[in-house]
mmCIF file of C-alpha atoms and ligand atoms in Angstrom:
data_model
loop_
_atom_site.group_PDB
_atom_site.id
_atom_site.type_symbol
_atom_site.label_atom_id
_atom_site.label_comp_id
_atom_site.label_asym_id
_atom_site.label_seq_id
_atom_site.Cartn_x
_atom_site.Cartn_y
_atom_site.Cartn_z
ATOM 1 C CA UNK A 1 12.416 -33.555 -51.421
ATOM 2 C CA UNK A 2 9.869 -36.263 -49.843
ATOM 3 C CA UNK A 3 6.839 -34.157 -50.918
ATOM 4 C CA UNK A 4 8.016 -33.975 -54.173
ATOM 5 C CA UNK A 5 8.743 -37.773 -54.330
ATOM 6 C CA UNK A 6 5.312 -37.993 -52.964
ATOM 7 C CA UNK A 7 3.612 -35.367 -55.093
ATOM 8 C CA UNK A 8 5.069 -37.960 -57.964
ATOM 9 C CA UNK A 9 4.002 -41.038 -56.221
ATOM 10 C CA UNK A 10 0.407 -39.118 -56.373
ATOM 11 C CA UNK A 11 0.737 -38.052 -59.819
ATOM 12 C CA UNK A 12 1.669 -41.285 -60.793
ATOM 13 C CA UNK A 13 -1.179 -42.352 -59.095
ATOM 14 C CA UNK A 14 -3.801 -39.672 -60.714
ATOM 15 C CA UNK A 15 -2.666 -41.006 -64.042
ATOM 16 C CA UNK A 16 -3.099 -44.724 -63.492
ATOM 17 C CA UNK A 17 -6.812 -45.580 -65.046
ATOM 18 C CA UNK A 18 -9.413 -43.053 -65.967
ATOM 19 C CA UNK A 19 -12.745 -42.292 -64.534
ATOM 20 C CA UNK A 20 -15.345 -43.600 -66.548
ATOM 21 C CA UNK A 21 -18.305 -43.534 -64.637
ATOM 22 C CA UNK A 22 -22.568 -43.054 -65.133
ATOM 23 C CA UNK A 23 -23.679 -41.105 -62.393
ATOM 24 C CA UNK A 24 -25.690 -43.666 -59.828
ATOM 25 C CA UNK A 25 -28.133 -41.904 -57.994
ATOM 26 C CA UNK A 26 -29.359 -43.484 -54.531
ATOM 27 C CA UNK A 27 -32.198 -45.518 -56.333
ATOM 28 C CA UNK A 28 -30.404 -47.050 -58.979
ATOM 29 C CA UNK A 29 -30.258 -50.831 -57.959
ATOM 30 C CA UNK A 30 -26.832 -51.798 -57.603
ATOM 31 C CA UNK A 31 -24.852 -53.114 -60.669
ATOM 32 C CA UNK A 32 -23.151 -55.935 -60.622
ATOM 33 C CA UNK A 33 -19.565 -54.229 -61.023
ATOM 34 C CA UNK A 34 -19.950 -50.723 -59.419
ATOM 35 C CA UNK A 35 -17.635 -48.115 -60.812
ATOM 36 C CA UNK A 36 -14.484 -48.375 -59.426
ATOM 37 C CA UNK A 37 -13.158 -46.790 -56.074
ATOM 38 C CA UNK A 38 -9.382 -46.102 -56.891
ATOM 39 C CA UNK A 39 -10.404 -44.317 -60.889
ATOM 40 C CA UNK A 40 -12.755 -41.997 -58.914
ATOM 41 C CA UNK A 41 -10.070 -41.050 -56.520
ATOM 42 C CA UNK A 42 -7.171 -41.090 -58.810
ATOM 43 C CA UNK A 43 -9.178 -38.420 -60.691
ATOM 44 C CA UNK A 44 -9.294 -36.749 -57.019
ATOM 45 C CA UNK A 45 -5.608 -37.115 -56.594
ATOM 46 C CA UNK A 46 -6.422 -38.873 -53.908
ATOM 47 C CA UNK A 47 -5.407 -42.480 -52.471
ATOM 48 C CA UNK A 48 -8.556 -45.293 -51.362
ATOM 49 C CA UNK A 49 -6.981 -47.859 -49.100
ATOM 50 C CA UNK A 50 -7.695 -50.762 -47.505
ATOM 51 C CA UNK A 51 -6.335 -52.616 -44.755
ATOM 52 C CA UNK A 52 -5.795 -56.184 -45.853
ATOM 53 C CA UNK A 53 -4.811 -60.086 -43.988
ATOM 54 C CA UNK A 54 -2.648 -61.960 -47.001
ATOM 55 C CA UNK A 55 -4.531 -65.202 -46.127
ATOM 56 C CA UNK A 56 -7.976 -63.363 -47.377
ATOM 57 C CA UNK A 57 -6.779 -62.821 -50.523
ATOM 58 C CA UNK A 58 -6.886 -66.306 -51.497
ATOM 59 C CA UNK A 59 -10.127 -66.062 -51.702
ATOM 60 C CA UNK A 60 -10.926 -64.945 -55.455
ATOM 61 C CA UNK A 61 -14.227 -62.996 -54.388
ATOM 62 C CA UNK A 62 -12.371 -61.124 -52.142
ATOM 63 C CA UNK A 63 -8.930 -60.796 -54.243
ATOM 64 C CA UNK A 64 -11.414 -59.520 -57.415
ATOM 65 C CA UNK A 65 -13.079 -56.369 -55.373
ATOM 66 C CA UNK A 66 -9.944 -55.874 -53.601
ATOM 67 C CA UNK A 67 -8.195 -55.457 -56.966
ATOM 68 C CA UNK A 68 -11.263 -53.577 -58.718
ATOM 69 C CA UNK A 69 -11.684 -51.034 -55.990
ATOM 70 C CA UNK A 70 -8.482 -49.628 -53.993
ATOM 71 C CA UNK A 71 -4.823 -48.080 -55.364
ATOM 72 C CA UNK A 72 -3.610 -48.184 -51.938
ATOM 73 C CA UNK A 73 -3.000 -50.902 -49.028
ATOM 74 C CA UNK A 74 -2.334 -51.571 -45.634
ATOM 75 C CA UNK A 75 -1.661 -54.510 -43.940
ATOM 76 C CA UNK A 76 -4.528 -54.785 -40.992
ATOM 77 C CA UNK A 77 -1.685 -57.033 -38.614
ATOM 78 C CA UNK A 78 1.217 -58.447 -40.505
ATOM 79 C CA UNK A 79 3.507 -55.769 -40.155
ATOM 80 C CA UNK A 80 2.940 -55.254 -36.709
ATOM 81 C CA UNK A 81 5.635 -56.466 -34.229
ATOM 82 C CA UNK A 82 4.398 -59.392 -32.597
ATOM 83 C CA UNK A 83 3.550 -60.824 -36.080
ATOM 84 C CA UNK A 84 7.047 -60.289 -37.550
ATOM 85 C CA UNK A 85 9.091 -61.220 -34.664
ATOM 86 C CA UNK A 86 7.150 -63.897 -32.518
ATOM 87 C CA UNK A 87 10.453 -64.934 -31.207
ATOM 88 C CA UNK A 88 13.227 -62.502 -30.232
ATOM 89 C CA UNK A 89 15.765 -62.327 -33.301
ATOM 90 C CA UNK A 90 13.745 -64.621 -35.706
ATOM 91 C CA UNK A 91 11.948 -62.063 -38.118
ATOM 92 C CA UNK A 92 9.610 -63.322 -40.092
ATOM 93 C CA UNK A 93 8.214 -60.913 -43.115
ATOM 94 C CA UNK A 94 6.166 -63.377 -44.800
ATOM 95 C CA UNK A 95 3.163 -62.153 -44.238
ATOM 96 C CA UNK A 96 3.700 -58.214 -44.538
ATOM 97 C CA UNK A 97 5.441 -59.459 -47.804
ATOM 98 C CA UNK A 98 2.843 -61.268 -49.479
ATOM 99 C CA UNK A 99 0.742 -58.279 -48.865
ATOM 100 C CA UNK A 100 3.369 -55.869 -50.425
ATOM 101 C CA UNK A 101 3.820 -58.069 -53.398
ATOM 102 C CA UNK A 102 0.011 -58.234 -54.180
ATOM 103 C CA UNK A 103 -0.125 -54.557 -54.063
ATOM 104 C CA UNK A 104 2.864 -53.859 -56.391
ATOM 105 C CA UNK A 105 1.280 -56.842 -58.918
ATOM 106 C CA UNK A 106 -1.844 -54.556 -58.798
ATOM 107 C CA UNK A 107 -0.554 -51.249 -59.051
ATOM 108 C CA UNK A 108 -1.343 -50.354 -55.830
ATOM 109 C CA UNK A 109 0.609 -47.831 -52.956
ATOM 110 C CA UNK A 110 1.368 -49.550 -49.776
ATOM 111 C CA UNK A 111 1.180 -47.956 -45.805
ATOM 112 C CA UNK A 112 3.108 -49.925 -43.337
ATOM 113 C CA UNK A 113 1.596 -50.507 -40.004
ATOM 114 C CA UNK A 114 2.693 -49.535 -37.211
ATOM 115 C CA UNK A 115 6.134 -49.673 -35.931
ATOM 116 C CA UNK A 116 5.890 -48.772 -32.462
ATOM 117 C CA UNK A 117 2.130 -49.771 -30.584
ATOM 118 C CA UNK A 118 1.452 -50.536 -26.633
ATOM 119 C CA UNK A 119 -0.347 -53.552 -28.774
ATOM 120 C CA UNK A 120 0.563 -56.380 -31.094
ATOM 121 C CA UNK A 121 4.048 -56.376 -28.944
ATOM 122 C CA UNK A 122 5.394 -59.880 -28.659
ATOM 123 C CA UNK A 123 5.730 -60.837 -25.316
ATOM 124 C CA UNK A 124 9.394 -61.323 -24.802
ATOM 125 C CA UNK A 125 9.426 -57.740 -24.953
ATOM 126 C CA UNK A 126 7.604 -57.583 -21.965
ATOM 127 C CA UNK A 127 10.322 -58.775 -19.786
ATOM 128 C CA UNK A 128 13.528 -56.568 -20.672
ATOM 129 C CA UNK A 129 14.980 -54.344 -18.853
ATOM 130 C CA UNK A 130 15.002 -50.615 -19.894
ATOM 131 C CA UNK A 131 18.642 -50.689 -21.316
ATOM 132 C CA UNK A 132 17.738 -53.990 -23.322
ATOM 133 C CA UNK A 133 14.341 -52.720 -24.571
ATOM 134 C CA UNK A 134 16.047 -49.514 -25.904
ATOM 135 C CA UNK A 135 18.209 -51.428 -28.122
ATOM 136 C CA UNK A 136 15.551 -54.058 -29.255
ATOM 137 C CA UNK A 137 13.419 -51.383 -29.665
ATOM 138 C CA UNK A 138 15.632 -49.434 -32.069
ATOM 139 C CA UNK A 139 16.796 -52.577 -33.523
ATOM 140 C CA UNK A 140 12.910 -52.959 -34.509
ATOM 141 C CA UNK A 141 12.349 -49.771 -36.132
ATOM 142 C CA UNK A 142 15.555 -49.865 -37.922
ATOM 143 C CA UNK A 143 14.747 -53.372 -39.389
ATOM 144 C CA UNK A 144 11.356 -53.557 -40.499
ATOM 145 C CA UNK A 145 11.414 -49.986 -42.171
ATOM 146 C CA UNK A 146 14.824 -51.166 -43.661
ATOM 147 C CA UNK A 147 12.879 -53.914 -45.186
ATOM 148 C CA UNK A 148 10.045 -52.595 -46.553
ATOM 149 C CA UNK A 149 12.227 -49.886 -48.408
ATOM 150 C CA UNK A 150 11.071 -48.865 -51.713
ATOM 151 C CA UNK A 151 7.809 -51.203 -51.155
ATOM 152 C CA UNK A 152 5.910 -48.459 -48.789
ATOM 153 C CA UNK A 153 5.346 -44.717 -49.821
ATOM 154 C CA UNK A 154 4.446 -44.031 -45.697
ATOM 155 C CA UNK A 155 4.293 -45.758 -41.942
ATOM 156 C CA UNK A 156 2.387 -45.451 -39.395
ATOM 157 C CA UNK A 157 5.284 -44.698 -37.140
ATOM 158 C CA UNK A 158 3.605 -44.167 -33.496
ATOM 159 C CA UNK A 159 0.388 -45.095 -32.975
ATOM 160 C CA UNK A 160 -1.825 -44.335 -30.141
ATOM 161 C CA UNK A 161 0.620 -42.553 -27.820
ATOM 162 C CA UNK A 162 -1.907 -40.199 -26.505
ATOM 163 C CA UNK A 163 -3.960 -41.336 -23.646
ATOM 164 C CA UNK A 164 -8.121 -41.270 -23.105
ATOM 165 C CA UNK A 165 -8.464 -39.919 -19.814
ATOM 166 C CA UNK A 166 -6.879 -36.840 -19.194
ATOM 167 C CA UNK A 167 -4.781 -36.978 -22.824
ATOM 168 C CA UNK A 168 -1.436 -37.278 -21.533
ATOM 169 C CA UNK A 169 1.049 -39.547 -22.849
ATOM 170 C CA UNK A 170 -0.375 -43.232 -22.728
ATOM 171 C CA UNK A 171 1.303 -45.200 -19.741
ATOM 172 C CA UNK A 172 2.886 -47.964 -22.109
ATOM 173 C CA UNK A 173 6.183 -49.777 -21.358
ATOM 174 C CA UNK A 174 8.148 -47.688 -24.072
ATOM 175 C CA UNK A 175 6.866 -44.565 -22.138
ATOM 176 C CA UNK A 176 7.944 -46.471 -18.794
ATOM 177 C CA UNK A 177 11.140 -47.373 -19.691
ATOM 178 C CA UNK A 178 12.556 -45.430 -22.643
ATOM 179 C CA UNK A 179 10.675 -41.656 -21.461
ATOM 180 C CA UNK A 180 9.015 -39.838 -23.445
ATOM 181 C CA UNK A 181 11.207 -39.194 -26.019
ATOM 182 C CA UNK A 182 10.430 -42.393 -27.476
ATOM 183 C CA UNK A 183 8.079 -41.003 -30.068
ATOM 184 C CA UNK A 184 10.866 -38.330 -31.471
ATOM 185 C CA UNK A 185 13.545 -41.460 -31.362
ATOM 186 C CA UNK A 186 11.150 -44.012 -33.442
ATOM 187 C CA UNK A 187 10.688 -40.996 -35.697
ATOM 188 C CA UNK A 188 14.511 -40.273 -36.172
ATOM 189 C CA UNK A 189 15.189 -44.202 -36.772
ATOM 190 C CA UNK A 190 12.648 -44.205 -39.249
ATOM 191 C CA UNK A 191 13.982 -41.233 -41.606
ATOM 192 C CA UNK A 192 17.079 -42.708 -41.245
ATOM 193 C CA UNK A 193 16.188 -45.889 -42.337
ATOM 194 C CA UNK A 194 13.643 -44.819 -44.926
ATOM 195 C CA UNK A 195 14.156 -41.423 -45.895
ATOM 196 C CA UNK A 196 11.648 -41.189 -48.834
ATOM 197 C CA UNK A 197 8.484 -42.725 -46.850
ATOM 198 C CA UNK A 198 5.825 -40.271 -45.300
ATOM 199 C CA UNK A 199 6.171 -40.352 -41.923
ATOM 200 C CA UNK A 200 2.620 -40.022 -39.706
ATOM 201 C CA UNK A 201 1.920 -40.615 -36.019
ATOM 202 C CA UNK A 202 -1.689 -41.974 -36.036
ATOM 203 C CA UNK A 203 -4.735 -41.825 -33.510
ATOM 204 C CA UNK A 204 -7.974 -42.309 -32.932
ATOM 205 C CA UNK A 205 -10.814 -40.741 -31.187
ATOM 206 C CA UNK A 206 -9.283 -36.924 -31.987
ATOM 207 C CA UNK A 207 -10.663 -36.740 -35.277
ATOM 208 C CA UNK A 208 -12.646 -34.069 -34.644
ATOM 209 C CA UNK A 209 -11.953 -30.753 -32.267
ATOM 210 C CA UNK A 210 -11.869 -31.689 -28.698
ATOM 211 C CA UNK A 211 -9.301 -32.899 -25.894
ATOM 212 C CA UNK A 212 -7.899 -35.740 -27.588
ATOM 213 C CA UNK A 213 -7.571 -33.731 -30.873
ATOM 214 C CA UNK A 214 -6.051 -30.947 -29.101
ATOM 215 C CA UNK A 215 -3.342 -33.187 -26.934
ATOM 216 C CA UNK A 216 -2.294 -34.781 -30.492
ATOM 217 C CA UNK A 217 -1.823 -31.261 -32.078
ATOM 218 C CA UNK A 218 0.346 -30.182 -29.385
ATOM 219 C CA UNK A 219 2.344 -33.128 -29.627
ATOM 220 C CA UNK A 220 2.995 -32.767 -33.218
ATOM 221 C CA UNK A 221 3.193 -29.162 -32.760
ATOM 222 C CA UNK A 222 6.128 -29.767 -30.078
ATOM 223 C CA UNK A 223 7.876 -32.760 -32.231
ATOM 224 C CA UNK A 224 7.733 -30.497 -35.560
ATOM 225 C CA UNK A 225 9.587 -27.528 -32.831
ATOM 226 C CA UNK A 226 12.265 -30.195 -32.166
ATOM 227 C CA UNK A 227 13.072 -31.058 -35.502
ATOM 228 C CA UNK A 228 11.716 -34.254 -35.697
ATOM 229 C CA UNK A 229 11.093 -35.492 -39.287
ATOM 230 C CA UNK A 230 7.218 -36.167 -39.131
ATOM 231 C CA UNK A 231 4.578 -35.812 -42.261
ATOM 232 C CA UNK A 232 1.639 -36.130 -41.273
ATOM 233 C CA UNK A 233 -1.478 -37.406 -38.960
ATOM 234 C CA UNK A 234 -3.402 -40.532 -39.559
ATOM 235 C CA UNK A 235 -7.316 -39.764 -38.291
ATOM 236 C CA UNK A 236 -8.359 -43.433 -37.691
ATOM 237 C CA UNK A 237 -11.962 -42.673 -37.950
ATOM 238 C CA UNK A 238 -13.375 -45.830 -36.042
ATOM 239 C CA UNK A 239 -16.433 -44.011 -35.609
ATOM 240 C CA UNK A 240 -20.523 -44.787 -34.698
ATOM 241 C CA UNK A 241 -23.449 -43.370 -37.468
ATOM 242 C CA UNK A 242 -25.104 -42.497 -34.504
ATOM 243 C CA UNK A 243 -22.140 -40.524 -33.028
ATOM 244 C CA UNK A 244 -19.586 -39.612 -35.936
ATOM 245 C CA UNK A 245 -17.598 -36.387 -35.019
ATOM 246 C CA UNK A 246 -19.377 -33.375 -37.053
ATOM 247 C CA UNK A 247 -18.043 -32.425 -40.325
ATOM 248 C CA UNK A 248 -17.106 -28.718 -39.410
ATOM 249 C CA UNK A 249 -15.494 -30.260 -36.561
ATOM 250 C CA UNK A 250 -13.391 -32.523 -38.278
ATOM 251 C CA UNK A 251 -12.690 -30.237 -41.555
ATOM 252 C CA UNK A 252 -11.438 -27.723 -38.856
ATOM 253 C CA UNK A 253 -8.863 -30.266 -36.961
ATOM 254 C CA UNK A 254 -7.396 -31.444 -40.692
ATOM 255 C CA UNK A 255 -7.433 -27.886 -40.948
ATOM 256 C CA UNK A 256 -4.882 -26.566 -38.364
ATOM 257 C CA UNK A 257 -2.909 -29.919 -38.675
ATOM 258 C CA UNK A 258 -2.142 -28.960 -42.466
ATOM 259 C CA UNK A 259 -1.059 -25.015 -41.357
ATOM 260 C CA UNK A 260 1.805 -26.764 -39.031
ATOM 261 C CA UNK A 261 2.734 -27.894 -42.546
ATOM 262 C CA UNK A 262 1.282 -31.630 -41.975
ATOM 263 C CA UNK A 263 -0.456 -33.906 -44.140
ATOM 264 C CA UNK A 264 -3.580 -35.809 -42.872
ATOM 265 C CA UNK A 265 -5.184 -39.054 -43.896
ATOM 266 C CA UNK A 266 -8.579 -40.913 -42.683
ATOM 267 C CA UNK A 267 -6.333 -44.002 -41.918
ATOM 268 C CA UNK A 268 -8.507 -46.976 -40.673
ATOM 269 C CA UNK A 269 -12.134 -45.819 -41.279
ATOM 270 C CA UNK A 270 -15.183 -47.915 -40.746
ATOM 271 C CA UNK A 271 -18.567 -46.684 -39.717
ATOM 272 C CA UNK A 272 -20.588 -48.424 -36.839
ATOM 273 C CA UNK A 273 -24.940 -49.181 -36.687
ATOM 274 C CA UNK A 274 -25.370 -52.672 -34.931
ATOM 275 C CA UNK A 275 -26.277 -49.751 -32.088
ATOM 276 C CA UNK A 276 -28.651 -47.760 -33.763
ATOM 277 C CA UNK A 277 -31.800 -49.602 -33.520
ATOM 278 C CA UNK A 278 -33.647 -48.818 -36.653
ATOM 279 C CA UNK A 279 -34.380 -50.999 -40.069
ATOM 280 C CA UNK A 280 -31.895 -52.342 -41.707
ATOM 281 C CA UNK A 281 -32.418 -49.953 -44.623
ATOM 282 C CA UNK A 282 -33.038 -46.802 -42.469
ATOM 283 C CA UNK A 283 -29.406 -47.700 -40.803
ATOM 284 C CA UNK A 284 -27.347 -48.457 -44.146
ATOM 285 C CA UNK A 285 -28.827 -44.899 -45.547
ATOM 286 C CA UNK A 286 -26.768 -43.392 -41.933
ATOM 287 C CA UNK A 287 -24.054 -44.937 -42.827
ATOM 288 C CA UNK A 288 -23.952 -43.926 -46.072
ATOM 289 C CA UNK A 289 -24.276 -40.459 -45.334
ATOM 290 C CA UNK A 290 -21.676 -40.466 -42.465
ATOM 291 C CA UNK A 291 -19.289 -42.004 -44.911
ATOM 292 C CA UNK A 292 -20.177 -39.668 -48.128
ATOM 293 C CA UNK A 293 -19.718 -36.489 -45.736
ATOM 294 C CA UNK A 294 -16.379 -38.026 -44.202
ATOM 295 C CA UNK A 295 -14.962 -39.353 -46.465
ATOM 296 C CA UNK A 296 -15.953 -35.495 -48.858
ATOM 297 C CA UNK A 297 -13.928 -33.883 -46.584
ATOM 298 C CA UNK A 298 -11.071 -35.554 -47.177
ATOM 299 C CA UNK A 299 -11.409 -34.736 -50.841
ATOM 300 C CA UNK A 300 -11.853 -30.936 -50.137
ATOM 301 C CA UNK A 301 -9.029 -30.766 -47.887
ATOM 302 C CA UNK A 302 -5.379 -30.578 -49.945
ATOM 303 C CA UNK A 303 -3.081 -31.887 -47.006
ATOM 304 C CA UNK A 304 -5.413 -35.159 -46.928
ATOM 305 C CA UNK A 305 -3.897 -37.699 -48.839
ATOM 306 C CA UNK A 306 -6.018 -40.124 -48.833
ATOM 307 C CA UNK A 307 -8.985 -42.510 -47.013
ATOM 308 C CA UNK A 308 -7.879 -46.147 -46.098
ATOM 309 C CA UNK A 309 -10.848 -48.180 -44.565
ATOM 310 C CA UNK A 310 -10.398 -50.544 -42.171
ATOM 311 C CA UNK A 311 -11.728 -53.640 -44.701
ATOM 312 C CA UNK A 312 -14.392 -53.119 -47.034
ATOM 313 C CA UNK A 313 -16.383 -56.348 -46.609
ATOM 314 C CA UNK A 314 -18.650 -57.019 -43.646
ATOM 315 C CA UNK A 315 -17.498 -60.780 -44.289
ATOM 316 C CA UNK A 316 -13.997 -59.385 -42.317
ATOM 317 C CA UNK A 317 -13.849 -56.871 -39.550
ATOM 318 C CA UNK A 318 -12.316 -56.645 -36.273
ATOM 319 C CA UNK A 319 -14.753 -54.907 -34.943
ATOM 320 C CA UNK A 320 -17.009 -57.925 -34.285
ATOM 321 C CA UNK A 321 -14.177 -58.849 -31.990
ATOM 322 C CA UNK A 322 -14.179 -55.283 -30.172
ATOM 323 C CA UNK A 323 -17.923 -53.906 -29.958
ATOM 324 C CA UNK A 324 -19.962 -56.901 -31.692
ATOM 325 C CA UNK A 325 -22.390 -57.667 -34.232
ATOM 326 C CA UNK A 326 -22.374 -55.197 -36.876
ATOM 327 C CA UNK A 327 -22.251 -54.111 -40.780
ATOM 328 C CA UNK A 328 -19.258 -51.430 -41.143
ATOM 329 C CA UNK A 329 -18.020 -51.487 -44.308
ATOM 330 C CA UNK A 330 -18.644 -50.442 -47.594
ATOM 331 C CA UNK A 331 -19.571 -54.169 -49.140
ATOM 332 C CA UNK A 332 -21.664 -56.663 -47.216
ATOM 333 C CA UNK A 333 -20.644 -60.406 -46.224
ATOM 334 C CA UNK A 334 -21.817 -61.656 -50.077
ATOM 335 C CA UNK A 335 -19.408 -58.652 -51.601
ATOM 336 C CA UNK A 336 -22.320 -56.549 -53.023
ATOM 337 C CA UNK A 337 -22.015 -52.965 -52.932
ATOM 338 C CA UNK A 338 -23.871 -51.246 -49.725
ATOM 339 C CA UNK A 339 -25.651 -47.541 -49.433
ATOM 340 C CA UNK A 340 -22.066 -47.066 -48.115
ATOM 341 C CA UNK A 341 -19.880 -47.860 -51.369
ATOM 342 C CA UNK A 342 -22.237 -45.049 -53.381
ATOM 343 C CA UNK A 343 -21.852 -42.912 -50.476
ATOM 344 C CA UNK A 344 -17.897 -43.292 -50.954
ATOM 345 C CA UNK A 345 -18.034 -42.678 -54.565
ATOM 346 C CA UNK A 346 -20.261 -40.190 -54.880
ATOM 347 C CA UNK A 347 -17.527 -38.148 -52.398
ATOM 348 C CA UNK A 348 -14.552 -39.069 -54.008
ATOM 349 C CA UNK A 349 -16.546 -37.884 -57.738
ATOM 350 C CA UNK A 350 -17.411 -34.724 -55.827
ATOM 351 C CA UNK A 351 -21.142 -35.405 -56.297
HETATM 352 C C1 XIL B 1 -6.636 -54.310 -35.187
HETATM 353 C C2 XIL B 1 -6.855 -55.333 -36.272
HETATM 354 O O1 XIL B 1 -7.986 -54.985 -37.003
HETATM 355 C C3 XIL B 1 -7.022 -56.695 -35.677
HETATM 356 O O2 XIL B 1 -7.132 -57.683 -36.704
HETATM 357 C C4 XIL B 1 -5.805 -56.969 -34.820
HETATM 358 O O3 XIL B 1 -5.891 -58.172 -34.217
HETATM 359 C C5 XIL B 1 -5.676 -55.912 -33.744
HETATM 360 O O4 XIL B 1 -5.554 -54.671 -34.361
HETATM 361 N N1 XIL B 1 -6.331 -49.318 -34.197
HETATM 362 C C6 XIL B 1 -5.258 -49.693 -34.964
HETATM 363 C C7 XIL B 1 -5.275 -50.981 -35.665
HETATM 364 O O5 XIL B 1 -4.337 -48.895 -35.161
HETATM 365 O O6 XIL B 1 -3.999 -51.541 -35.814
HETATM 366 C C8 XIL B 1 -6.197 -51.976 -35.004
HETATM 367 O O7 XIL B 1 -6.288 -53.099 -35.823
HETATM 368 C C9 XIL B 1 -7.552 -51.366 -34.778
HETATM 369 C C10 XIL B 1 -7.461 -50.168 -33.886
#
């Protein structure tokens, strides 16, 4: 039943706008209005997202390629906890609303994000005891996917519950004080409350075969055994040019999460150089070709529902914030197309 509503939601999608596109080869200086993103992946049957803050799309530069390029959205903080309910009991969907709204006025699908993360947890949920945070803590889940239903096709529902060193559960306070089984419960509360949205637990750093990769497929593996009503993996895809996880690598790991019966999506993908060292040219054509052979395998894989990057203007991205200078995105800090944006389309047109 939720695959079909989704295959419809996809279909629906596919049929939206046409591709009508001239073939731009890597020389080809950059038009002033590229093809667009979201026909080329429609024709895919595919979904290009974006994460989004509603107070940048007052800005009309930013609204236009927002609106020009991407069928699907995701809100980059707003529907996080600590946004929504700053003080206990006092929700406040403004934000996570005006996002949803533009998206519908645009024709566009909309991820939430995320219901349950160690991060973006208001404080005063810090201080309650176990007993207390178990029923705030359902009360959450309950509410905010109660809210957005009918405006999201999918949620993040857990994200980043698998630890870096040793890729065990992550130590957070709902692993503390509600066990373990607090991924299966936010999972259960989330059907419930919105049975026709997708349901993913998302990572990063096990987007390709390895430890991480292999701790997250056994915990999906183990939830799926339990009955837990789960859809799918988000791959974040935060990656370097100068270290991006090797295609094979990653093709196989979307691979053996779609033969448990899973979909996959690239869910928060930008590509890192401010470490590479080289000309600015030499490191935009790395990008590009880290995001054209990403981003491709996404398009060849039929459980992969889609790539959301995380922003697609180097005016806006957290990763200043995290790692530094940088240029990750697929548009620069003036909104012209980079290497990266014909790397993109040239993947999603199968080229
Ligand atoms: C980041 C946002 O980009 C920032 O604006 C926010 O302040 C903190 O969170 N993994 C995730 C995302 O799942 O939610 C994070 O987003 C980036 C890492």
């Amino acid at each position: 039943m939720k695959r079909a509503v989704a295959a419809a939601l996809l279909a629906l999608v596919a049929c939206g706008s046409k591709a009508a596109s001239t073939p731009t080869s890597p020389t080809t200086p950059a038009p002033a209005d590229p093809d667009p993103l979201r026909a080329a992946a429609s024709a895919a049957g595919k979904l290009v997202g974006t994460a989004v803050q509603s107070s940048f799309l007052n800005d009309a530069r930013y609204s236009a390629v927002f609106a020009r390029h991407f069928n699907y959205v995701t809100a980059e903080y707003e529907m996080k906890w600590d946004p929504i309910e700053r003080a206990r009991g006092a929700e406040d969907f403004s934000g996570g609303d005006a996002i949803a709204s533009s998206a519908a006025a645009r024709g566009m699908q909309v991820k939430g994000h995320a219901l349950v993360w160690n991060q973006a947890v208001p404080s005063w949920v810090g201080g309650l005891s176990a007993a207390d945070l178990r029923v705030e803590f359902e009360r959450h889940i309950r509410s905010v996917a109660s809210h957005y239903r009918g405006r999201v096709i999918a949620w993040d529902v857990v994200n980043e519950a698998v630890d870096d060193v040793g890729f065990g559960l992550r130590d957070s306070m709902f692993r503390q004080k509600l066990g373990d089984r607090y991924i299966a419960d936010a999972f259960r509360i989330a059907r419930e409350a919105d049975p026709q949205a997708l349901l993913f637990y998302n990572d990063y750093g096990g987007e390709g075969l390895g430890g991480k990769s292999d701790a997250i497929y056994e915990l999906v593996k183990g939830l799926l055994a339990q009955g837990v009503p789960i859809d799918g993996v988000g791959l974040q895809m935060h990656v370097r040019a100068a270290a991006a996880p090797a295609d094979a690598s990653v093709a196989a790991n979307m691979r053996r999460l779609a033969a448990l019966g899973l979909r996959v999506n690239i869910s928060e993908m930008d590509v890192r150089v401010g470490d590479i060292g080289g000309s600015t040219a030499d490191n935009l054509e790395r990008q590009k070709t880290v995001y054209r052979s990403l981003v491709a395998l996404c398009v060849a894989e039929p459980a992969c529902h889609g790539v959301t990057f995380w922003g697609f203007t180097d005016a806006h991205s957290w990763i200043y914030n995290q790692y530094g200078p940088d240029a990750p995105l697929l548009f620069d800090a003036q909104y012209a197309p980079k290497p990266a944006f014909y790397g993109v389309l040239d993947a999603l047109m199968r080229r």
